[in-house]
Coordinates of C-alpha atoms and ligand atoms in Angstrom, one line a residue:
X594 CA -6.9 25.5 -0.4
X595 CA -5.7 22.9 -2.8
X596 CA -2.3 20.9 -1.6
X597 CA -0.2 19.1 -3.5
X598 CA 0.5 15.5 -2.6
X599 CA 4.4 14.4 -3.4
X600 CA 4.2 10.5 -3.3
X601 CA 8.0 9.3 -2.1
X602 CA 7.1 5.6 -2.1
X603 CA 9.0 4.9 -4.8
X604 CA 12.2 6.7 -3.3
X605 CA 12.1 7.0 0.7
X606 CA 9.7 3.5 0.5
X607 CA 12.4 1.7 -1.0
X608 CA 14.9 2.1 1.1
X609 CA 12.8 0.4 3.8
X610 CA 15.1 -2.0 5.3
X611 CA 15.2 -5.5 3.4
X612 CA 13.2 -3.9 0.3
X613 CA 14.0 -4.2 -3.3
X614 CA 11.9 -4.3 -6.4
X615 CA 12.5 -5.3 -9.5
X616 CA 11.9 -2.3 -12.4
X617 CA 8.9 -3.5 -13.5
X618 CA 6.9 -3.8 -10.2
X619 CA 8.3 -0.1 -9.5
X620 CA 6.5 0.9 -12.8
X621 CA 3.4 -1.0 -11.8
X622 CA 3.0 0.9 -8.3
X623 CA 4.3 4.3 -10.5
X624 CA 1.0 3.9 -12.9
X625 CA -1.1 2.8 -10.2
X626 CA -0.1 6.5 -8.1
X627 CA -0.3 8.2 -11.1
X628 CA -4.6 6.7 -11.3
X629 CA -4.8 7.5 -7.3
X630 CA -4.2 11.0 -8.5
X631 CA -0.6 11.9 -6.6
X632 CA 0.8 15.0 -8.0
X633 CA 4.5 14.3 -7.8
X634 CA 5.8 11.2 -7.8
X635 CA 9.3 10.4 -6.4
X636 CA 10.8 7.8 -8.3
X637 CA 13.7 6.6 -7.3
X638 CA 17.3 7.9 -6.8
X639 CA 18.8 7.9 -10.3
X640 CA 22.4 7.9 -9.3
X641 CA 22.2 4.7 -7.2
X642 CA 22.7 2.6 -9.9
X643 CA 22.4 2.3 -13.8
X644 CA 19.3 0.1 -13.8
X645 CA 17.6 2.8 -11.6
X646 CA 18.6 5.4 -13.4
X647 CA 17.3 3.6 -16.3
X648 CA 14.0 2.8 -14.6
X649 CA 13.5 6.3 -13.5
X650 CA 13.9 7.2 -16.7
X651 CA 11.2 5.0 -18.1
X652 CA 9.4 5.8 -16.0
X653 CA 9.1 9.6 -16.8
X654 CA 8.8 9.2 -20.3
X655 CA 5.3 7.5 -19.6
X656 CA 4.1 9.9 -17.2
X657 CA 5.8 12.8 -18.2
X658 CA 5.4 16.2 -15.9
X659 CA 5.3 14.1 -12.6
X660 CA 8.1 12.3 -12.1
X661 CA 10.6 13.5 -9.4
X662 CA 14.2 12.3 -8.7
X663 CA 16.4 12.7 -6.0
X664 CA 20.2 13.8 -5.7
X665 CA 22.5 15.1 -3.1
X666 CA 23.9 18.0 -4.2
X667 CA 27.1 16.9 -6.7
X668 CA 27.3 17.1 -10.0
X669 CA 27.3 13.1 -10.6
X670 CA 23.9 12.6 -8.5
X671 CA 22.3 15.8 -10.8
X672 CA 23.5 14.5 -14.0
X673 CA 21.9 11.1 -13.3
X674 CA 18.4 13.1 -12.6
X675 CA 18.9 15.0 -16.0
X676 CA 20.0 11.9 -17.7
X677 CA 16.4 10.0 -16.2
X678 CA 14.6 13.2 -18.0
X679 CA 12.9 13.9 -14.1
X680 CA 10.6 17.1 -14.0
X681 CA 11.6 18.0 -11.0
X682 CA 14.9 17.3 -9.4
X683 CA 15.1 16.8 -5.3
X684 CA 18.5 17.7 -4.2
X685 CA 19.3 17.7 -0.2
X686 CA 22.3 18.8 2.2
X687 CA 22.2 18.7 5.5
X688 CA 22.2 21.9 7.7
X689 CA 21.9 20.6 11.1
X690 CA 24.9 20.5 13.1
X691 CA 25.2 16.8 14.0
X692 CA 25.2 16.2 10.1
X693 CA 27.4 19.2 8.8
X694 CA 30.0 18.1 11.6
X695 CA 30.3 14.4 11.5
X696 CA 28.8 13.3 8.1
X697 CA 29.9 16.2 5.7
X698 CA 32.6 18.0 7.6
X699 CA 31.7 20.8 6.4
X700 CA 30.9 24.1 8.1
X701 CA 27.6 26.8 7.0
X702 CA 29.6 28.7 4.4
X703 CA 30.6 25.9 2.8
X704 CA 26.9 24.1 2.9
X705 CA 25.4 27.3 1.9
X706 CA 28.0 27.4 -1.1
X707 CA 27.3 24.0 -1.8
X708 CA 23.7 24.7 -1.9
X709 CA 24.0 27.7 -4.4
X710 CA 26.1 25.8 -6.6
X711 CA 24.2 23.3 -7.0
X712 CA 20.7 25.1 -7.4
X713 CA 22.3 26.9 -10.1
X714 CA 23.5 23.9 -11.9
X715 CA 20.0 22.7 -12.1
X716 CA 18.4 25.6 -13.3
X717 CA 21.0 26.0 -15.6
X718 CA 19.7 22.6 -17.2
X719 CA 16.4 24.2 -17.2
X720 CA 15.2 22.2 -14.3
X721 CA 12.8 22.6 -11.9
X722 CA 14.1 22.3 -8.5
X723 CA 13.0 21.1 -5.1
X724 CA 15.5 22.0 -2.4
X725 CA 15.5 20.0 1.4
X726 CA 17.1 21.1 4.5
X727 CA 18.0 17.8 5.6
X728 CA 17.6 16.6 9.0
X729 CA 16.0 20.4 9.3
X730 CA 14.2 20.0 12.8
X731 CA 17.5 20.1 14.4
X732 CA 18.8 22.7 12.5
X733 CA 19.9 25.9 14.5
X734 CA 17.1 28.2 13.7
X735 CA 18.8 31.5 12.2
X736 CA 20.9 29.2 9.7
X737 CA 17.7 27.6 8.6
X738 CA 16.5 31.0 7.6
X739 CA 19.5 31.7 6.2
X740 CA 19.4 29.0 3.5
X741 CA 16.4 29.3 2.9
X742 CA 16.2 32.3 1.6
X743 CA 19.2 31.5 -0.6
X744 CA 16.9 28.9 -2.1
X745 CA 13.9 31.2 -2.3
X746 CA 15.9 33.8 -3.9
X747 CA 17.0 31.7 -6.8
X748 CA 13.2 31.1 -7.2
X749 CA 13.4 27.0 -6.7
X750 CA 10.0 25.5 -6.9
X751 CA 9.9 24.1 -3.4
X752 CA 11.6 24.6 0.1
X753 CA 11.5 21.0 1.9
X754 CA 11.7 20.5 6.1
X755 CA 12.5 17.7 6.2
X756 CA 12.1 15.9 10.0
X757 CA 15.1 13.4 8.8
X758 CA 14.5 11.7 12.1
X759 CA 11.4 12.0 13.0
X760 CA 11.6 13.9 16.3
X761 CA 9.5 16.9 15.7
X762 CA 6.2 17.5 17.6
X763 CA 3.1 19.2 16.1
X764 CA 3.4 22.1 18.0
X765 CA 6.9 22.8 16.6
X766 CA 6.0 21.8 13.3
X767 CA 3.9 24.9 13.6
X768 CA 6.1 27.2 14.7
X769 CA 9.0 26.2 12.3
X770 CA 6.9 26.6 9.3
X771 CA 4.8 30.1 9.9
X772 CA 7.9 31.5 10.9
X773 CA 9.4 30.6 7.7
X774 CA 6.0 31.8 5.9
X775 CA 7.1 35.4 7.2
X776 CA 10.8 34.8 5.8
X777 CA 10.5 33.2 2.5
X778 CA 7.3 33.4 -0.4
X779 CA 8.7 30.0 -1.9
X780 CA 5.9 26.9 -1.6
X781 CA 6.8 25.0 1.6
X782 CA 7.1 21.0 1.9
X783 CA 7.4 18.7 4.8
X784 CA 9.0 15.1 5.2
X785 CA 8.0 13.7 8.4
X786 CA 9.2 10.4 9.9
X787 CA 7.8 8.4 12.0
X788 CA 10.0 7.4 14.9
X789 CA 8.0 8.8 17.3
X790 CA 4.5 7.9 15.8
X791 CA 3.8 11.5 15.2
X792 CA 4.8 11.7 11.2
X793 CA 1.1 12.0 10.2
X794 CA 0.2 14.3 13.3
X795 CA 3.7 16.6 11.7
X796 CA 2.3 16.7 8.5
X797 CA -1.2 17.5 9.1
X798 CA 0.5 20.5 11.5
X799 CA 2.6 21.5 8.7
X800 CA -0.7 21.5 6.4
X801 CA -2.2 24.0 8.8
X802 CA 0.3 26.4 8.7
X803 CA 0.0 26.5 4.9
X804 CA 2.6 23.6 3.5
X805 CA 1.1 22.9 0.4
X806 CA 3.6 19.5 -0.9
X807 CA 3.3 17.2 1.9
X808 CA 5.7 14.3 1.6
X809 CA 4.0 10.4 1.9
X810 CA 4.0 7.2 1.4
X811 CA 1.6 4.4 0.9
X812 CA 0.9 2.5 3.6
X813 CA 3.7 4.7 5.6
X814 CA 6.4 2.8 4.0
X815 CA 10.2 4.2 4.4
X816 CA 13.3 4.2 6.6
X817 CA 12.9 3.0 10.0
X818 CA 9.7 3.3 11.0
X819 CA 8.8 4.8 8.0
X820 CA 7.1 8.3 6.7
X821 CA 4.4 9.5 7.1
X822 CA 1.5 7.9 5.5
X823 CA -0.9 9.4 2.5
X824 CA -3.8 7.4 3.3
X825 CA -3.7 9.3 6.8
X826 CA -2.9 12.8 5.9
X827 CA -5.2 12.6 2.8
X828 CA -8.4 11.7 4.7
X829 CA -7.1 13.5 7.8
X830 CA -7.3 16.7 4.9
X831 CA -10.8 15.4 4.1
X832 CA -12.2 14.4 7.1
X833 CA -10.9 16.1 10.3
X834 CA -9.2 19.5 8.6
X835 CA -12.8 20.0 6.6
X836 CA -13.6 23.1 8.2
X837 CA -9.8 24.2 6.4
X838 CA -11.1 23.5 3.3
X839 CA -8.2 21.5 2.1
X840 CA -8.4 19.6 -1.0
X841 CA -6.5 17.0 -3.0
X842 CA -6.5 15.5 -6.0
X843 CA -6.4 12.0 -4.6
X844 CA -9.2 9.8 -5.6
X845 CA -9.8 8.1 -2.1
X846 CA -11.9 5.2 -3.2
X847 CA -8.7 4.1 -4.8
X848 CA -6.7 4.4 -1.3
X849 CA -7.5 0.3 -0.7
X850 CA -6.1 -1.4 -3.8
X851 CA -2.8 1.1 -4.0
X852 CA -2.2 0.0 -0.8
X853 CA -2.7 -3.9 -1.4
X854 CA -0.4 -3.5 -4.4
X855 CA 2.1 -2.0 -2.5
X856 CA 1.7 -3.9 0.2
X857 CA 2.1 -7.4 -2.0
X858 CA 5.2 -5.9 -4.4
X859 CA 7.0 -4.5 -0.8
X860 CA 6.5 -7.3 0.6
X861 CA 5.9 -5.6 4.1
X862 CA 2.6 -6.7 5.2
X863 CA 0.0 -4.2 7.2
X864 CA -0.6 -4.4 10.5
X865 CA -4.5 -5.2 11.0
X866 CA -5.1 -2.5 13.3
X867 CA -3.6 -0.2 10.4
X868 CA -6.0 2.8 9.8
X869 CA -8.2 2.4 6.5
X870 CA -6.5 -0.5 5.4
X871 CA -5.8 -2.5 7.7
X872 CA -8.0 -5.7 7.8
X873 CA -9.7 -5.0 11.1
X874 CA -10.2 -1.2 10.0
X875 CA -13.8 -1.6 9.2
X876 CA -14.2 -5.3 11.2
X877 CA -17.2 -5.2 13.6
X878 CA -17.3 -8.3 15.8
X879 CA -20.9 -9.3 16.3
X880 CA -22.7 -7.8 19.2
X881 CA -23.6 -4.1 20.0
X882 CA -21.6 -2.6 17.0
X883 CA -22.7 -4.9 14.4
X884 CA -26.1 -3.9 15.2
X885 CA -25.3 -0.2 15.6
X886 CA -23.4 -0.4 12.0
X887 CA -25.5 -2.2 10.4
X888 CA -28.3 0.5 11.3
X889 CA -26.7 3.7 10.9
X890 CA -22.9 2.8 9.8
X891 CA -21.5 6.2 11.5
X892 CA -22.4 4.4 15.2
X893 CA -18.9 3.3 14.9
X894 CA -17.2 4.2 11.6
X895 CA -16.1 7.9 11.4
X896 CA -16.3 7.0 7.6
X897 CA -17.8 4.6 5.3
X898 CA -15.3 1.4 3.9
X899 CA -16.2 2.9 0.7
X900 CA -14.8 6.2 1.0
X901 CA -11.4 4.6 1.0
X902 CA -12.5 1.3 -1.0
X903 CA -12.6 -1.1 1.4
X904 CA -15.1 -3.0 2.8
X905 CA -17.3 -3.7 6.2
X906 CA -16.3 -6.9 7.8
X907 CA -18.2 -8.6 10.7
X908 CA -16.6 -11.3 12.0
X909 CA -18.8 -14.0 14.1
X910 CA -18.0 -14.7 17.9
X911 CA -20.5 -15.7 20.6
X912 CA -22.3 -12.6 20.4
X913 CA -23.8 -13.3 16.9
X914 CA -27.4 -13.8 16.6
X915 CA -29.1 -16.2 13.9
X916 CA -30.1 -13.3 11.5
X917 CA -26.3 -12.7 11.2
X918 CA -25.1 -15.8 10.6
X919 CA -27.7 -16.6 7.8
X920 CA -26.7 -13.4 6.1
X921 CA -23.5 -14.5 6.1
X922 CA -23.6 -18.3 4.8
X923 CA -26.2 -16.4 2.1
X924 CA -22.9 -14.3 1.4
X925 CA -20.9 -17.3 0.7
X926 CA -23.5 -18.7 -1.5
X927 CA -25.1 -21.2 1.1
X928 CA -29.0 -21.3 1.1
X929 CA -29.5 -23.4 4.5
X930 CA -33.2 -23.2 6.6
X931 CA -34.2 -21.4 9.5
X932 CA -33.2 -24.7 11.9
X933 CA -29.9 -25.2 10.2
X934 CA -28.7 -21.6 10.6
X935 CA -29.5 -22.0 14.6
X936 CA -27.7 -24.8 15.0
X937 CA -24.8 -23.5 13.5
X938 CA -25.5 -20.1 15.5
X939 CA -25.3 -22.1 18.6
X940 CA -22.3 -24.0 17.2
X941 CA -20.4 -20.5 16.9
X942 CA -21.5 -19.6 20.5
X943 CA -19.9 -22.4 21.4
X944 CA -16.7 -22.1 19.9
X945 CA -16.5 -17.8 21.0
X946 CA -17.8 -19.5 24.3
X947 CA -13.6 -21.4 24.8
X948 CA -12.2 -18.3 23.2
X949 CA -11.8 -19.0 19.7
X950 CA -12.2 -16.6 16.8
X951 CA -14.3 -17.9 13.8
X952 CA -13.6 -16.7 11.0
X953 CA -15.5 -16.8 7.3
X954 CA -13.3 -20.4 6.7
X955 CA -14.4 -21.8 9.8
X956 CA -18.0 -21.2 9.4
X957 CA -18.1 -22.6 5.6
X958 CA -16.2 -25.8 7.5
X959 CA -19.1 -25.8 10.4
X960 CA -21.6 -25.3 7.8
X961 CA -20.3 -28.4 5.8
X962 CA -19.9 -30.6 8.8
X963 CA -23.5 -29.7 9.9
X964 CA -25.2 -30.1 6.8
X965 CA -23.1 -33.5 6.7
X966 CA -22.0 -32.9 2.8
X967 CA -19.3 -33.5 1.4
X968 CA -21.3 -31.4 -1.0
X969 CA -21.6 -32.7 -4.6
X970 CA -18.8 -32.1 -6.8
X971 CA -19.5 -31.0 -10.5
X972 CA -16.0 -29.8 -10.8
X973 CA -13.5 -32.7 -10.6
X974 CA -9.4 -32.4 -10.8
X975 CA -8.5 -34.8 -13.4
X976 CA -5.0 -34.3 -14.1
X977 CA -2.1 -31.4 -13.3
X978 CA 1.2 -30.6 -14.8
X979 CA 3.3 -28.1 -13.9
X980 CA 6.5 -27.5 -15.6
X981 CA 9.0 -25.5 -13.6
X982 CA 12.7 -24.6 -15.6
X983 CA 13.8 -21.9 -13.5
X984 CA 14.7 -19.0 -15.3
X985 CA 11.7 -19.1 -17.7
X986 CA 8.0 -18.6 -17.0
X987 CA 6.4 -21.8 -15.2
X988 CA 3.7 -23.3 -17.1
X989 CA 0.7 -25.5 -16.1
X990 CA -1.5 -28.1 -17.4
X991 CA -4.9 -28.8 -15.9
X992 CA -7.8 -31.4 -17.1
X993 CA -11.4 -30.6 -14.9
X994 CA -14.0 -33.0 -15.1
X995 CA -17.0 -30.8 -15.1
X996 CA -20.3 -32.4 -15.3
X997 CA -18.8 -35.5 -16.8
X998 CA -17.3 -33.6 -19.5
X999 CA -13.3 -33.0 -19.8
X1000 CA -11.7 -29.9 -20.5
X1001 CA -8.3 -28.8 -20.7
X1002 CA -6.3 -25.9 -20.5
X1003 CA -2.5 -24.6 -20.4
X1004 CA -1.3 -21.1 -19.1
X1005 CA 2.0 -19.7 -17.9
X1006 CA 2.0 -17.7 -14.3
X1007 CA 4.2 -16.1 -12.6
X1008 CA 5.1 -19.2 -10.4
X1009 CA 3.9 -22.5 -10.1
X1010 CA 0.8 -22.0 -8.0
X1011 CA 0.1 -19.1 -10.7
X1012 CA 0.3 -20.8 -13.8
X1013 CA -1.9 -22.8 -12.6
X1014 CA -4.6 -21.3 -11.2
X1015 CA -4.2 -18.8 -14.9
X1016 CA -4.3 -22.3 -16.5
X1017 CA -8.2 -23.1 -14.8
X1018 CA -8.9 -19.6 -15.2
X1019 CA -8.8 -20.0 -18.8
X1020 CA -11.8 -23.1 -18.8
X1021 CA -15.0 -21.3 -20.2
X1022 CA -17.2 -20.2 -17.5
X1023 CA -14.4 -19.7 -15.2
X1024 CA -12.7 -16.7 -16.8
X1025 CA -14.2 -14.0 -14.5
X1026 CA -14.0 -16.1 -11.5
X1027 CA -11.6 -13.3 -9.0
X1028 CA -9.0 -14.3 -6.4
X1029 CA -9.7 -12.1 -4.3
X1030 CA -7.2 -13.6 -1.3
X1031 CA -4.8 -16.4 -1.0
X1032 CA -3.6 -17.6 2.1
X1033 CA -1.0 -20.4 3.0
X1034 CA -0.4 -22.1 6.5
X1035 CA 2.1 -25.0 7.3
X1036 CA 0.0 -27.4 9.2
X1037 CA 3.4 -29.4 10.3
X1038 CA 6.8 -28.3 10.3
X1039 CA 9.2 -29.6 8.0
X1040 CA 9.9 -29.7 4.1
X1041 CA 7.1 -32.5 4.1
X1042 CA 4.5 -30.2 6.4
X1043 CA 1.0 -30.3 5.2
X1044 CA 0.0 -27.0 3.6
X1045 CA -3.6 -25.4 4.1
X1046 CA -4.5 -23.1 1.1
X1047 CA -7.1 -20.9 1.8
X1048 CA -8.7 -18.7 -0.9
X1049 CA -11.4 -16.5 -1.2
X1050 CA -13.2 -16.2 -4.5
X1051 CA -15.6 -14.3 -6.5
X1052 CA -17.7 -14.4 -9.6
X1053 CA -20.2 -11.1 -10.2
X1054 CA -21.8 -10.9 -7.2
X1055 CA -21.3 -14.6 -5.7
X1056 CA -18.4 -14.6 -3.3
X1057 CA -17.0 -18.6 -1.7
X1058 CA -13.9 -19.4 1.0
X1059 CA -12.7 -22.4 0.5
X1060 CA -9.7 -24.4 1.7
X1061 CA -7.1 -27.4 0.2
X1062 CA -5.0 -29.1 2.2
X1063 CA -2.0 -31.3 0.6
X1064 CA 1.7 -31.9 1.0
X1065 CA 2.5 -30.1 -2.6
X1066 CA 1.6 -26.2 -2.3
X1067 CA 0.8 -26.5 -5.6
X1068 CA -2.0 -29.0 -5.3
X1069 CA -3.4 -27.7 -2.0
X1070 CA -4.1 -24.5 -4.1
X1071 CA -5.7 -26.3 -7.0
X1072 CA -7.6 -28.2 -4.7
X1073 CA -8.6 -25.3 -2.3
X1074 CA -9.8 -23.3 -5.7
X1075 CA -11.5 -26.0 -7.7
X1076 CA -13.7 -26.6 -3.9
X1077 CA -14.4 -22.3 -4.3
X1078 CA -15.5 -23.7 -7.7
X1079 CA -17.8 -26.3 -6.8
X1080 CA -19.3 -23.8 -4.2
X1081 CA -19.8 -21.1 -7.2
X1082 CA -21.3 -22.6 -9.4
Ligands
MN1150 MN1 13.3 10.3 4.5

């Protein structure tokens, strides 16, 4: 059975408290859903505003037969949908008591009128249209039929149950939706939150009993504690409902970078225990599991990192053995002997020995002390400008020394610390040099504090860490990069 997946990132996602994008990072994470392969895209709800209007809009008109909007059912909210050119249009009312009685004040013959009237006024403007129950799972049971069927018998595309407030279990999930499969022929949808922690479990019920347009988000995003997530129920389909035979279109090796870009553009950043994508999701602290993964990865991963596109990570403690380590350092383009790599082993031991994680940073800084370098520069900082007239694009002005010869470049950036980093980026040799991570720490409190730049960097295969520390956030980047130079090449 093939389901459809309806990404509501864009729409539910954003209204995560304390959340707003600009237009054109909602376009950016639009395209990038569109190449993960989601069939429906929410995009926003056009009569919130004219700019999102506008940006739903645009965004239809470049990815044209996917593009969903959402609007309660009024005539303003439904003209703003038509005016944004949507495919489909989303319209809701509530049909649960709580909501009828204190939010709409209205009783079921007025919500069912409601309803009619507005179906009709979609299809009218040769829409396509998918209706929601909201706040369905607490919906009295013979009205929820009852509506339902008004929708199916003016032939909308979908019928969505919604569980506004996430209080659903799986088990009822069931019920609810093949006892609606007997009532209605319409294509079901769910909307599950997760209040409860049980918005993926809801879905994947829902799935079962034949919904075919599950509702999700990246990384779970969404009111309160947000919906439930696609990278969950789509490898949930995959993995665990096999037997079911339930496919998608999503391309799951592109689950990993949709969710960094959405995770950098909302803002909200992923737990690391976060399944698939967290950063401990495919971690393996050194010991019994290392060496089980490393033989036979399904020991302790119920799927490869590369299913999803992420990658293995095996972080040192006092468990590691030698062979580890030099693997590692080899990694981050070290080449030290047999004896070095056991004092350094031993070293580690030591430090996992009084509790304290090392991570990839650390051991580049144990290796370094060991091998008693300050290791030779090539790559020198000679000069940096930055130029920052808020309002317009900051620009940046760098002069390397390498190997005794000067070179200069200039590039503009997003901010400071972008421009640059663009601005070495553009020096010949180092074009296809990747940050891959950035990381900033205060050392000290204060306006003055000492900032620690961490970045991890990559050129084809070779892959550094490296750290700058300095009182301008600017500089500690530059300097943190330019040492991730000198340990490249
Ligand atoms: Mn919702």
């Amino acid at each position: 059975m093939k389901i459809k997946i309806f990404d509501t990132t864009l729409r539910d996602g954003e209204q995560t408290p304390g959340v707003a994008i600009t237009s054109q990072d909602k376009f950016k994470i639009a395209e990038a859903l569109v190449e993960l392969g989601a069939d429906i895209i929410e995009a926003g709800f056009p009569s919130a505003s004219e700019g999102e209007q506008k940006t739903v809009k645009e965004i239809s008109k470049n990815f044209p037969k996917k593009i969903c909007g959402l609007a309660r059912c009024t005539k303003k909210d439904i003209d703003a949908c038509i005016n944004a050119d949507v495919d489909l249009i989303h319209i809701f009312i509530a049909t649960s008591q709580i909501h009828m009685k204190y939010k709409l004040k209205m009783n079921e013959e007025q919500v069912m009128e409601k309803a009619r009237e507005s179906i009709q006024y979609c299809i009218n403007h040769g829409f396509k249209v998918h209706f929601s129950l909201e706040d369905a799972t607490r919906t009295e049971e013979n009205f929820m039929v009852k509506i339902c069927k008004i929708a199916d018998e003016m032939k909308v595309h979908y019928i969505n149950i919604p569980d506004t407030v996430g209080v659903c279990t799986p088990e009822r999930m069931k019920n609810i939706i093949s006892m609606l499969r007997k009532e209605i022929s319409t294509p079901l949808a769910v909307h599950c939150h997760n209040d409860f922690g049980l918005a993926v479990a809801n879905t994947l019920a829902g799935i079962e009993e034949g919904v075919i347009l599950p509702h999700v988000t990246i990384n779970g995003v969404g009111e309160r504690a947000g919906n439930a997530d696609l990278e969950q129920v789509v490898m949930g389909c995959k993995i665990l409902y096999k037997n079911l035979g339930i496919e998608t279109n999503i391309k799951t090796e592109k689950i990993y970078e949709t969710s960094k870009l959405v995770e950098r553009l909302y803002g909200i950043k992923i737990s690391p225990n976060f399944p698939f994508v967290g950063d401990n999701a495919f971690a393996h602290e050194a010991g019994i599991h290392v060496h089980g993964v490393l033989a036979e990865s399904s020991t302790y991963e119920p799927i490869t990192p590369e299913m999803v596109g992420a990658k293995r990570r095996i972080v040192l403690g006092k468990l590691v053995g030698v062979h580890a380590v030099e693997s590692k350092l080899k990694e981050l383009n070290y080449n030290v002997s047999n004896e070095i790599a056991e004092v350094i082993t031993k070293k580690i031991k030591d430090l996992g020995d009084k509790g304290k994680r090392v991570t990839e940073a650390d051991l580049v800084a144990i290796a370094d002390d060991i091998l008693g370098r300050k290791r030779e520069e090539n790559i020198k900082l000679v000069d940096l400008r930055v130029y920052n007239d808020f309002g317009k694009k900051p620009f940046a002005f760098v002069k390397l020394n390498i190997d005794g010869k000067e070179e200069i470049a200039v590039s503009e950036g997003i901010g400071t610390v972008d421009s640059a980093l663009n601005a070495i980026r553009k020096i010949k040799g180092y074009e296809n040099v990747n940050l891959e991570e950035y990381h900033l720490d205060a050392i000290s409190g204060g306006s003055d504090a000492l900032a620690e730049v961490t970045v991890n960097l990559c050129s084809g295969k070779k892959r550094t860490i490296a750290k700058g520390i300095h009182e301008d956030i600017v500089m500690a980047s530059v300097i943190a990069f330019i040492n991730g130079l000198n340990n490249l090449f």
